Amino acid sequence: MFEQLKNLAGREYYLISSLLLFMVFFIIVGIYLIKLSKNHISNMSELPLKD
């Protein structure tokens, strides 16, 4: 595995772009969850119990 990592000349952009995509996705999801209304979260958490 380390031999393959040593031979990444010119291909390190794939590693950087995948890391950035991963971070951006989870930052967006985190912001969405913070901005989500507490009333909506409460309603969704009680759905399985209302049946």
PDB file of N, CA and C in Angstrom:
ATOM      1  N   MET A   1       0.822  -1.188   0.000  1.00  0.00           N
ATOM      2  CA  MET A   1       0.000   0.000   0.000  1.00  0.00           C
ATOM      3  C   MET A   1       0.869   1.257   0.000  1.00  0.00           C
ATOM      4  N   PHE A   2       1.947   1.245   0.782  1.00  0.00           N
ATOM      5  CA  PHE A   2       2.794   2.425   0.849  1.00  0.00           C
ATOM      6  C   PHE A   2       3.561   2.639  -0.448  1.00  0.00           C
ATOM      7  N   GLU A   3       3.833   1.566  -1.169  1.00  0.00           N
ATOM      8  CA  GLU A   3       4.485   1.705  -2.473  1.00  0.00           C
ATOM      9  C   GLU A   3       3.584   2.467  -3.434  1.00  0.00           C
ATOM     10  N   GLN A   4       2.287   2.220  -3.364  1.00  0.00           N
ATOM     11  CA  GLN A   4       1.352   2.925  -4.234  1.00  0.00           C
ATOM     12  C   GLN A   4       1.245   4.391  -3.848  1.00  0.00           C
ATOM     13  N   LEU A   5       1.356   4.691  -2.562  1.00  0.00           N
ATOM     14  CA  LEU A   5       1.282   6.081  -2.122  1.00  0.00           C
ATOM     15  C   LEU A   5       2.521   6.873  -2.515  1.00  0.00           C
ATOM     16  N   LYS A   6       3.646   6.196  -2.660  1.00  0.00           N
ATOM     17  CA  LYS A   6       4.869   6.881  -3.068  1.00  0.00           C
ATOM     18  C   LYS A   6       4.822   7.281  -4.536  1.00  0.00           C
ATOM     19  N   ASN A   7       4.048   6.584  -5.343  1.00  0.00           N
ATOM     20  CA  ASN A   7       4.003   6.827  -6.782  1.00  0.00           C
ATOM     21  C   ASN A   7       2.766   7.614  -7.192  1.00  0.00           C
ATOM     22  N   LEU A   8       2.466   8.685  -6.485  1.00  0.00           N
ATOM     23  CA  LEU A   8       1.275   9.473  -6.783  1.00  0.00           C
ATOM     24  C   LEU A   8       1.589  10.741  -7.575  1.00  0.00           C
ATOM     25  N   ALA A   9       2.679  10.771  -8.260  1.00  0.00           N
ATOM     26  CA  ALA A   9       3.081  11.974  -8.984  1.00  0.00           C
ATOM     27  C   ALA A   9       1.984  12.406  -9.954  1.00  0.00           C
ATOM     28  N   GLY A  10       1.430  13.579  -9.730  1.00  0.00           N
ATOM     29  CA  GLY A  10       0.396  14.115 -10.600  1.00  0.00           C
ATOM     30  C   GLY A  10      -1.003  13.676 -10.248  1.00  0.00           C
ATOM     31  N   ARG A  11      -1.136  12.735  -9.340  1.00  0.00           N
ATOM     32  CA  ARG A  11      -2.468  12.226  -8.995  1.00  0.00           C
ATOM     33  C   ARG A  11      -2.898  12.610  -7.590  1.00  0.00           C
ATOM     34  N   GLU A  12      -2.117  13.444  -6.926  1.00  0.00           N
ATOM     35  CA  GLU A  12      -2.491  13.840  -5.574  1.00  0.00           C
ATOM     36  C   GLU A  12      -3.722  14.738  -5.560  1.00  0.00           C
ATOM     37  N   TYR A  13      -4.079  15.281  -6.716  1.00  0.00           N
ATOM     38  CA  TYR A  13      -5.276  16.122  -6.798  1.00  0.00           C
ATOM     39  C   TYR A  13      -6.544  15.315  -6.540  1.00  0.00           C
ATOM     40  N   TYR A  14      -6.534  14.046  -6.883  1.00  0.00           N
ATOM     41  CA  TYR A  14      -7.687  13.189  -6.584  1.00  0.00           C
ATOM     42  C   TYR A  14      -7.871  13.036  -5.076  1.00  0.00           C
ATOM     43  N   LEU A  15      -6.774  12.890  -4.363  1.00  0.00           N
ATOM     44  CA  LEU A  15      -6.852  12.768  -2.907  1.00  0.00           C
ATOM     45  C   LEU A  15      -7.346  14.061  -2.269  1.00  0.00           C
ATOM     46  N   ILE A  16      -6.810  15.177  -2.714  1.00  0.00           N
ATOM     47  CA  ILE A  16      -7.202  16.472  -2.152  1.00  0.00           C
ATOM     48  C   ILE A  16      -8.649  16.781  -2.480  1.00  0.00           C
ATOM     49  N   SER A  17      -9.064  16.530  -3.725  1.00  0.00           N
ATOM     50  CA  SER A  17     -10.445  16.841  -4.106  1.00  0.00           C
ATOM     51  C   SER A  17     -11.436  15.935  -3.387  1.00  0.00           C
ATOM     52  N   SER A  18     -11.105  14.678  -3.182  1.00  0.00           N
ATOM     53  CA  SER A  18     -12.029  13.798  -2.459  1.00  0.00           C
ATOM     54  C   SER A  18     -12.131  14.199  -0.991  1.00  0.00           C
ATOM     55  N   LEU A  19     -11.037  14.623  -0.388  1.00  0.00           N
ATOM     56  CA  LEU A  19     -11.081  15.104   0.993  1.00  0.00           C
ATOM     57  C   LEU A  19     -11.909  16.377   1.103  1.00  0.00           C
ATOM     58  N   LEU A  20     -11.732  17.303   0.163  1.00  0.00           N
ATOM     59  CA  LEU A  20     -12.518  18.535   0.181  1.00  0.00           C
ATOM     60  C   LEU A  20     -13.994  18.256  -0.027  1.00  0.00           C
ATOM     61  N   LEU A  21     -14.327  17.353  -0.933  1.00  0.00           N
ATOM     62  CA  LEU A  21     -15.723  16.997  -1.169  1.00  0.00           C
ATOM     63  C   LEU A  21     -16.333  16.389   0.091  1.00  0.00           C
ATOM     64  N   PHE A  22     -15.613  15.521   0.751  1.00  0.00           N
ATOM     65  CA  PHE A  22     -16.061  14.903   1.998  1.00  0.00           C
ATOM     66  C   PHE A  22     -16.317  15.964   3.065  1.00  0.00           C
ATOM     67  N   MET A  23     -15.386  16.895   3.229  1.00  0.00           N
ATOM     68  CA  MET A  23     -15.530  17.934   4.244  1.00  0.00           C
ATOM     69  C   MET A  23     -16.686  18.873   3.934  1.00  0.00           C
ATOM     70  N   VAL A  24     -16.821  19.287   2.681  1.00  0.00           N
ATOM     71  CA  VAL A  24     -17.904  20.198   2.293  1.00  0.00           C
ATOM     72  C   VAL A  24     -19.251  19.540   2.526  1.00  0.00           C
ATOM     73  N   PHE A  25     -19.386  18.272   2.185  1.00  0.00           N
ATOM     74  CA  PHE A  25     -20.645  17.563   2.384  1.00  0.00           C
ATOM     75  C   PHE A  25     -21.047  17.565   3.853  1.00  0.00           C
ATOM     76  N   PHE A  26     -20.130  17.211   4.739  1.00  0.00           N
ATOM     77  CA  PHE A  26     -20.474  17.128   6.151  1.00  0.00           C
ATOM     78  C   PHE A  26     -20.649  18.500   6.795  1.00  0.00           C
ATOM     79  N   ILE A  27     -19.987  19.518   6.280  1.00  0.00           N
ATOM     80  CA  ILE A  27     -20.222  20.877   6.775  1.00  0.00           C
ATOM     81  C   ILE A  27     -21.619  21.329   6.390  1.00  0.00           C
ATOM     82  N   ILE A  28     -22.043  21.045   5.152  1.00  0.00           N
ATOM     83  CA  ILE A  28     -23.391  21.413   4.708  1.00  0.00           C
ATOM     84  C   ILE A  28     -24.445  20.668   5.516  1.00  0.00           C
ATOM     85  N   VAL A  29     -24.242  19.386   5.753  1.00  0.00           N
ATOM     86  CA  VAL A  29     -25.193  18.613   6.559  1.00  0.00           C
ATOM     87  C   VAL A  29     -25.241  19.156   7.986  1.00  0.00           C
ATOM     88  N   GLY A  30     -24.104  19.516   8.545  1.00  0.00           N
ATOM     89  CA  GLY A  30     -24.069  20.080   9.890  1.00  0.00           C
ATOM     90  C   GLY A  30     -24.813  21.401   9.984  1.00  0.00           C
ATOM     91  N   ILE A  31     -24.622  22.274   8.998  1.00  0.00           N
ATOM     92  CA  ILE A  31     -25.333  23.555   8.980  1.00  0.00           C
ATOM     93  C   ILE A  31     -26.827  23.325   8.837  1.00  0.00           C
ATOM     94  N   TYR A  32     -27.212  22.380   7.992  1.00  0.00           N
ATOM     95  CA  TYR A  32     -28.635  22.063   7.819  1.00  0.00           C
ATOM     96  C   TYR A  32     -29.251  21.593   9.135  1.00  0.00           C
ATOM     97  N   LEU A  33     -28.547  20.738   9.850  1.00  0.00           N
ATOM     98  CA  LEU A  33     -29.079  20.218  11.110  1.00  0.00           C
ATOM     99  C   LEU A  33     -29.154  21.290  12.191  1.00  0.00           C
ATOM    100  N   ILE A  34     -28.230  22.214  12.185  1.00  0.00           N
ATOM    101  CA  ILE A  34     -28.268  23.300  13.164  1.00  0.00           C
ATOM    102  C   ILE A  34     -29.436  24.236  12.883  1.00  0.00           C
ATOM    103  N   LYS A  35     -29.703  24.498  11.595  1.00  0.00           N
ATOM    104  CA  LYS A  35     -30.778  25.420  11.231  1.00  0.00           C
ATOM    105  C   LYS A  35     -32.161  24.782  11.256  1.00  0.00           C
ATOM    106  N   LEU A  36     -32.238  23.475  11.375  1.00  0.00           N
ATOM    107  CA  LEU A  36     -33.520  22.777  11.383  1.00  0.00           C
ATOM    108  C   LEU A  36     -34.316  23.190  12.616  1.00  0.00           C
ATOM    109  N   SER A  37     -35.612  23.428  12.429  1.00  0.00           N
ATOM    110  CA  SER A  37     -36.424  23.910  13.551  1.00  0.00           C
ATOM    111  C   SER A  37     -36.612  22.802  14.589  1.00  0.00           C
ATOM    112  N   LYS A  38     -36.629  23.214  15.825  1.00  0.00           N
ATOM    113  CA  LYS A  38     -36.775  22.259  16.927  1.00  0.00           C
ATOM    114  C   LYS A  38     -38.163  21.620  16.920  1.00  0.00           C
ATOM    115  N   ASN A  39     -39.161  22.352  16.448  1.00  0.00           N
ATOM    116  CA  ASN A  39     -40.517  21.815  16.359  1.00  0.00           C
ATOM    117  C   ASN A  39     -40.567  20.649  15.364  1.00  0.00           C
ATOM    118  N   HIS A  40     -39.897  20.805  14.236  1.00  0.00           N
ATOM    119  CA  HIS A  40     -39.855  19.743  13.224  1.00  0.00           C
ATOM    120  C   HIS A  40     -39.149  18.499  13.775  1.00  0.00           C
ATOM    121  N   ILE A  41     -38.059  18.707  14.472  1.00  0.00           N
ATOM    122  CA  ILE A  41     -37.325  17.581  15.059  1.00  0.00           C
ATOM    123  C   ILE A  41     -38.196  16.854  16.079  1.00  0.00           C
ATOM    124  N   SER A  42     -38.927  17.615  16.886  1.00  0.00           N
ATOM    125  CA  SER A  42     -39.806  17.018  17.888  1.00  0.00           C
ATOM    126  C   SER A  42     -40.921  16.211  17.230  1.00  0.00           C
ATOM    127  N   ASN A  43     -41.525  16.772  16.177  1.00  0.00           N
ATOM    128  CA  ASN A  43     -42.583  16.050  15.460  1.00  0.00           C
ATOM    129  C   ASN A  43     -42.062  14.764  14.826  1.00  0.00           C
ATOM    130  N   MET A  44     -40.895  14.820  14.218  1.00  0.00           N
ATOM    131  CA  MET A  44     -40.332  13.638  13.571  1.00  0.00           C
ATOM    132  C   MET A  44     -39.943  12.574  14.599  1.00  0.00           C
ATOM    133  N   SER A  45     -39.499  12.986  15.774  1.00  0.00           N
ATOM    134  CA  SER A  45     -39.095  11.996  16.777  1.00  0.00           C
ATOM    135  C   SER A  45     -40.292  11.284  17.391  1.00  0.00           C
ATOM    136  N   GLU A  46     -41.468  11.901  17.347  1.00  0.00           N
ATOM    137  CA  GLU A  46     -42.665  11.286  17.913  1.00  0.00           C
ATOM    138  C   GLU A  46     -43.459  10.461  16.900  1.00  0.00           C
ATOM    139  N   LEU A  47     -43.082  10.477  15.636  1.00  0.00           N
ATOM    140  CA  LEU A  47     -43.834   9.751  14.610  1.00  0.00           C
ATOM    141  C   LEU A  47     -43.963   8.254  14.893  1.00  0.00           C
ATOM    142  N   PRO A  48     -42.902   7.557  15.245  1.00  0.00           N
ATOM    143  CA  PRO A  48     -43.059   6.115  15.486  1.00  0.00           C
ATOM    144  C   PRO A  48     -43.960   5.799  16.683  1.00  0.00           C
ATOM    145  N   LEU A  49     -44.085   6.731  17.611  1.00  0.00           N
ATOM    146  CA  LEU A  49     -44.864   6.475  18.820  1.00  0.00           C
ATOM    147  C   LEU A  49     -46.340   6.802  18.651  1.00  0.00           C
ATOM    148  N   LYS A  50     -46.695   7.547  17.604  1.00  0.00           N
ATOM    149  CA  LYS A  50     -48.083   7.968  17.424  1.00  0.00           C
ATOM    150  C   LYS A  50     -48.960   6.868  16.838  1.00  0.00           C
ATOM    151  N   ASP A  51     -48.387   5.846  16.263  1.00  0.00           N
ATOM    152  CA  ASP A  51     -49.183   4.781  15.629  1.00  0.00           C
ATOM    153  C   ASP A  51     -49.845   3.922  16.607  1.00  0.00           C
TER     154      ASP A  51
END
